[in-house]
Short mmCIF file of C-alpha atoms in Angstrom, two decimals:
data_model
loop_
_atom_site.label_atom_id
_atom_site.label_comp_id
_atom_site.label_asym_id
_atom_site.label_seq_id
_atom_site.Cartn_x
_atom_site.Cartn_y
_atom_site.Cartn_z
CA UNK T 602 44.97 -5.12 109.59
CA UNK T 603 46.99 -5.92 112.66
CA UNK T 604 46.79 -9.16 114.53
CA UNK T 605 47.13 -9.89 118.23
CA UNK T 606 49.76 -12.56 118.75
CA UNK T 607 49.34 -15.93 120.51
CA UNK T 608 47.90 -14.71 123.78
CA UNK T 609 45.90 -17.84 124.46
CA UNK T 610 47.24 -21.29 123.75
CA UNK T 611 50.89 -22.00 123.07
CA UNK T 612 50.08 -25.25 121.26
CA UNK T 613 47.58 -23.90 118.76
CA UNK T 614 47.47 -20.83 116.54
CA UNK T 615 43.89 -20.15 115.63
CA UNK T 616 42.29 -17.23 113.81
CA UNK T 617 39.24 -16.24 115.89
CA UNK T 618 36.78 -14.28 113.76
CA UNK T 619 33.32 -12.92 114.65
CA UNK T 620 30.86 -10.27 113.54
CA UNK T 621 32.19 -9.59 110.05
CA UNK T 622 28.57 -8.68 108.98
CA UNK T 623 29.31 -9.23 105.31
CA UNK T 624 26.58 -7.66 103.21
CA UNK T 625 25.98 -4.75 105.49
CA UNK T 626 25.25 -1.57 103.53
CA UNK T 627 26.28 1.80 104.98
CA UNK T 628 24.14 4.91 104.51
CA UNK T 629 24.82 8.60 104.22
CA UNK T 630 28.54 8.44 103.47
CA UNK T 631 28.43 11.15 100.76
CA UNK T 632 28.96 8.86 97.83
CA UNK T 633 31.38 6.44 99.54
CA UNK T 634 28.80 3.76 100.20
CA UNK T 635 29.99 1.44 97.41
CA UNK T 636 33.60 1.82 98.51
CA UNK T 637 32.73 0.93 102.11
CA UNK T 638 30.59 -2.01 100.93
CA UNK T 639 33.52 -3.42 98.94
CA UNK T 640 35.85 -2.96 101.90
CA UNK T 641 33.58 -4.86 104.28
CA UNK T 642 32.80 -7.62 101.84
CA UNK T 643 36.51 -8.10 101.28
CA UNK T 644 37.25 -8.73 104.97
CA UNK T 645 37.02 -12.52 104.66
CA UNK T 646 39.49 -12.59 101.79
CA UNK T 647 41.92 -10.58 103.86
CA UNK T 648 41.49 -13.03 106.71
CA UNK T 649 42.06 -16.04 104.49
CA UNK T 650 45.10 -14.33 102.95
CA UNK T 651 46.48 -13.89 106.46
CA UNK T 652 45.96 -17.56 107.30
CA UNK T 653 47.64 -18.72 104.09
CA UNK T 654 50.60 -16.34 104.32
CA UNK T 655 53.77 -18.40 104.44
CA UNK T 656 55.01 -18.86 108.00
CA UNK T 657 51.78 -17.44 109.56
CA UNK T 658 51.62 -20.60 111.63
CA UNK T 659 47.85 -20.39 111.81
CA UNK T 660 46.46 -23.92 112.08
CA UNK T 661 42.69 -23.42 112.15
CA UNK T 662 39.90 -20.84 111.88
CA UNK T 663 36.90 -20.21 114.06
CA UNK T 664 34.04 -18.04 112.69
CA UNK T 665 31.83 -17.29 115.68
CA UNK T 666 28.62 -15.80 114.35
CA UNK T 667 27.29 -12.99 112.24
CA UNK T 668 29.50 -13.78 109.26
CA UNK T 669 26.63 -12.20 107.27
CA UNK T 670 24.47 -9.21 108.08
CA UNK T 671 21.31 -11.17 107.31
CA UNK T 672 20.21 -14.79 107.20
CA UNK T 673 19.55 -14.45 103.48
CA UNK T 674 22.52 -12.59 101.93
CA UNK T 675 22.93 -11.99 98.19
CA UNK T 676 23.79 -15.14 96.20
CA UNK T 677 26.92 -13.56 94.72
CA UNK T 678 28.23 -12.72 98.17
CA UNK T 679 27.62 -16.25 99.40
CA UNK T 680 29.38 -17.68 96.38
CA UNK T 681 32.42 -15.49 97.04
CA UNK T 682 32.46 -16.49 100.71
CA UNK T 683 32.36 -20.19 99.84
CA UNK T 684 35.17 -19.64 97.34
CA UNK T 685 37.35 -18.19 100.12
CA UNK T 686 36.46 -20.97 102.58
CA UNK T 687 37.39 -23.57 99.97
CA UNK T 688 40.87 -22.04 99.89
CA UNK T 689 41.18 -23.00 103.55
CA UNK T 690 39.80 -26.45 102.84
CA UNK T 691 42.29 -26.96 100.03
CA UNK T 692 45.11 -25.92 102.39
CA UNK T 693 43.87 -28.41 104.99
CA UNK T 694 43.07 -25.66 107.51
CA UNK T 695 40.25 -26.86 109.82
CA UNK T 696 37.26 -24.51 109.95
CA UNK T 697 34.31 -24.22 112.34
CA UNK T 698 31.45 -21.86 111.45
CA UNK T 699 28.77 -20.86 113.96
CA UNK T 700 25.63 -18.99 112.88
CA UNK T 701 24.87 -15.79 114.81
CA UNK T 702 21.75 -13.77 115.52
CA UNK T 703 21.90 -11.64 112.38
CA UNK T 704 22.45 -14.69 110.12
CA UNK T 705 20.31 -17.12 112.15
CA UNK T 706 19.85 -20.69 111.09
CA UNK T 707 16.24 -20.58 112.37
CA UNK T 708 14.65 -19.74 109.05
CA UNK T 709 13.99 -22.23 106.24
CA UNK T 710 15.60 -19.85 103.75
CA UNK T 711 18.71 -19.29 105.95
CA UNK T 712 21.94 -19.38 104.01
CA UNK T 713 23.17 -22.09 106.36
CA UNK T 714 20.21 -24.35 105.52
CA UNK T 715 20.25 -23.59 101.81
CA UNK T 716 24.03 -24.07 101.35
CA UNK T 717 24.76 -26.53 104.14
CA UNK T 718 25.71 -29.41 101.83
CA UNK T 719 28.55 -27.39 100.27
CA UNK T 720 29.81 -25.54 103.36
CA UNK T 721 33.49 -26.33 104.01
CA UNK T 722 34.59 -27.54 107.42
CA UNK T 723 32.17 -27.90 110.34
CA UNK T 724 28.93 -25.94 110.15
CA UNK T 725 27.26 -25.90 113.57
CA UNK T 726 23.48 -26.39 113.46
CA UNK T 727 22.59 -28.14 116.74
CA UNK T 728 20.26 -25.94 118.87
CA UNK T 729 21.73 -26.87 122.26
CA UNK T 730 25.35 -27.25 123.41
CA UNK T 731 27.20 -30.38 122.35
CA UNK T 732 30.56 -31.49 121.18
CA UNK T 733 30.76 -30.68 117.48
CA UNK T 734 34.26 -31.77 116.58
CA UNK T 735 37.55 -33.17 117.78
CA UNK T 736 40.63 -32.14 115.79
CA UNK T 737 44.11 -33.50 116.41
CA UNK T 738 47.01 -31.19 115.61
CA UNK T 739 50.60 -31.79 116.55
CA UNK T 740 49.59 -34.82 118.60
CA UNK T 741 47.14 -32.82 120.76
CA UNK T 742 43.37 -33.41 120.64
CA UNK T 743 41.27 -30.20 120.53
CA UNK T 744 37.63 -30.74 121.51
CA UNK T 745 35.11 -28.10 120.37
CA UNK T 746 31.65 -27.49 121.87
CA UNK T 747 29.06 -25.18 120.34
CA UNK T 748 25.46 -24.51 119.33
CA UNK T 749 23.53 -22.49 116.80
CA UNK T 750 20.78 -20.37 118.27
CA UNK T 751 17.51 -21.66 116.76
CA UNK T 752 14.22 -19.93 117.55
CA UNK T 753 11.83 -22.19 119.38
CA UNK T 754 14.46 -24.84 120.08
CA UNK T 755 17.30 -23.14 121.94
CA UNK T 756 16.32 -22.49 125.58
CA UNK T 757 17.10 -18.87 126.39
CA UNK T 758 14.68 -17.99 129.19
CA UNK T 759 17.76 -17.73 131.42
CA UNK T 760 21.53 -17.82 130.79
CA UNK T 761 22.83 -21.22 129.72
CA UNK T 762 24.77 -22.73 132.64
CA UNK T 763 25.22 -26.39 131.71
CA UNK T 764 27.74 -27.25 129.07
CA UNK T 765 29.06 -30.64 128.03
CA UNK T 766 32.70 -31.81 128.25
CA UNK T 767 34.05 -35.15 127.24
CA UNK T 768 36.50 -36.93 129.56
CA UNK T 769 39.20 -37.44 126.89
CA UNK T 770 42.53 -35.71 127.36
CA UNK T 771 43.26 -32.65 125.28
CA UNK T 772 42.30 -28.97 125.03
CA UNK T 773 38.58 -28.19 125.47
CA UNK T 774 37.21 -25.12 123.68
CA UNK T 775 33.74 -23.55 123.65
CA UNK T 776 32.61 -21.65 120.54
CA UNK T 777 29.52 -19.54 121.18
CA UNK T 778 27.84 -16.46 119.68
CA UNK T 779 26.08 -14.85 122.64
CA UNK T 780 26.07 -12.38 125.53
CA UNK T 781 28.26 -13.28 128.50
CA UNK T 782 26.67 -12.57 131.90
CA UNK T 783 24.19 -9.97 130.62
CA UNK T 784 20.82 -9.98 129.00
CA UNK T 785 20.84 -8.69 125.45
CA UNK T 786 17.18 -8.92 124.57
CA UNK T 787 15.21 -11.30 122.34
CA UNK T 788 17.09 -13.50 119.83
CA UNK T 789 20.31 -13.27 121.77
CA UNK T 790 21.96 -16.22 123.51
CA UNK T 791 22.70 -15.50 127.18
CA UNK T 792 25.70 -17.35 128.59
CA UNK T 793 26.95 -17.90 132.14
CA UNK T 794 30.69 -17.44 132.55
CA UNK T 795 30.52 -19.54 135.74
CA UNK T 796 28.82 -22.35 133.82
CA UNK T 797 31.48 -22.23 131.08
CA UNK T 798 34.23 -22.33 133.65
CA UNK T 799 32.63 -25.15 135.58
CA UNK T 800 32.48 -27.18 132.40
CA UNK T 801 36.29 -27.09 132.45
CA UNK T 802 36.83 -25.38 129.11
CA UNK T 803 40.32 -24.06 128.54
CA UNK T 804 39.25 -21.34 126.06
CA UNK T 805 35.85 -19.96 125.02
CA UNK T 806 35.76 -18.27 121.63
CA UNK T 807 32.91 -15.77 121.67
CA UNK T 808 31.11 -13.54 119.20
CA UNK T 809 28.33 -10.92 119.34
CA UNK T 810 30.04 -8.05 121.20
CA UNK T 811 31.82 -5.73 118.77
CA UNK T 812 34.56 -4.72 121.22
CA UNK T 813 37.58 -6.80 122.17
CA UNK T 814 36.97 -8.25 125.67
CA UNK T 815 38.66 -10.87 127.81
CA UNK T 816 37.35 -12.54 130.93
CA UNK T 817 39.07 -15.19 133.05
CA UNK T 818 37.09 -17.38 135.48
CA UNK T 819 39.13 -20.05 137.20
CA UNK T 820 41.28 -21.63 134.51
CA UNK T 821 39.01 -20.60 131.64
CA UNK T 822 39.79 -17.70 129.30
CA UNK T 823 36.76 -16.26 127.46
CA UNK T 824 37.35 -13.83 124.65
CA UNK T 825 35.44 -11.60 122.22
CA UNK T 826 37.70 -10.60 119.33
CA UNK T 827 35.41 -7.68 118.45
CA UNK T 828 34.30 -6.61 115.00
CA UNK T 829 37.16 -5.94 112.63
CA UNK T 830 35.05 -3.22 110.95
CA UNK T 831 32.33 -1.36 112.79
CA UNK T 832 29.11 0.13 111.51
CA UNK T 833 29.11 3.69 112.88
CA UNK T 834 31.09 6.22 114.91
CA UNK T 835 29.72 4.63 118.06
CA UNK T 836 30.65 1.14 116.71
CA UNK T 837 34.03 1.77 115.09
CA UNK T 838 35.33 -1.80 115.18
CA UNK T 839 38.72 -2.97 116.43
CA UNK T 840 40.69 -2.82 113.19
CA UNK T 841 42.61 -6.06 113.72
CA UNK T 842 42.25 -9.84 113.44
CA UNK T 843 42.76 -11.90 116.59
CA UNK T 844 45.10 -14.88 116.42
CA UNK T 845 44.93 -17.06 119.49
#
């Protein structure tokens, strides 16, 4: 896997992950289904290995939705994911995890409800935007704002345009799994780029779109890292991890 070098914030090196879709099972690969399954389910380990590589300089990890293909993945897969995330915790690497639309927190049997008590780092569960964490690294405060789409609670009749921002000094970062400036159907979180920019965020870490995309509005950079591994010829994935 390649990585894109610090294109975003000179003061922070952050691994921005989204749409790993662990647990997805390919079909009709002429006997290679098991091989492809293992490759995909090993993506998180590769990402953690990258973070923990000596001299990587990566200081935190954002996982911005659809870590899993479904809200109720296999127990063994969840256990292996938690094992990898604990490696980050042991190394004192801050972690923020945002549920997506495939692995929604809406359901009572959602992995994020069932395993919340043992999830390392910050697990976002609030249904509307709010500040979820402030982390101080190298003397700079990084303020993070996010939400977890929750059916019946998250208001999605129109794109979200109002986002919170505390008045404290530091770097302000949005972390959202949704569709930026376009409608993506039911169970998708529509976001307004103008609203995000007006909130005064420095960087918005996005997930949901499987292609790498950047958008700048005012002083705000919004970025989709894309899916590292795709699902089909029309969804090939980007083939690299994004380090901001």
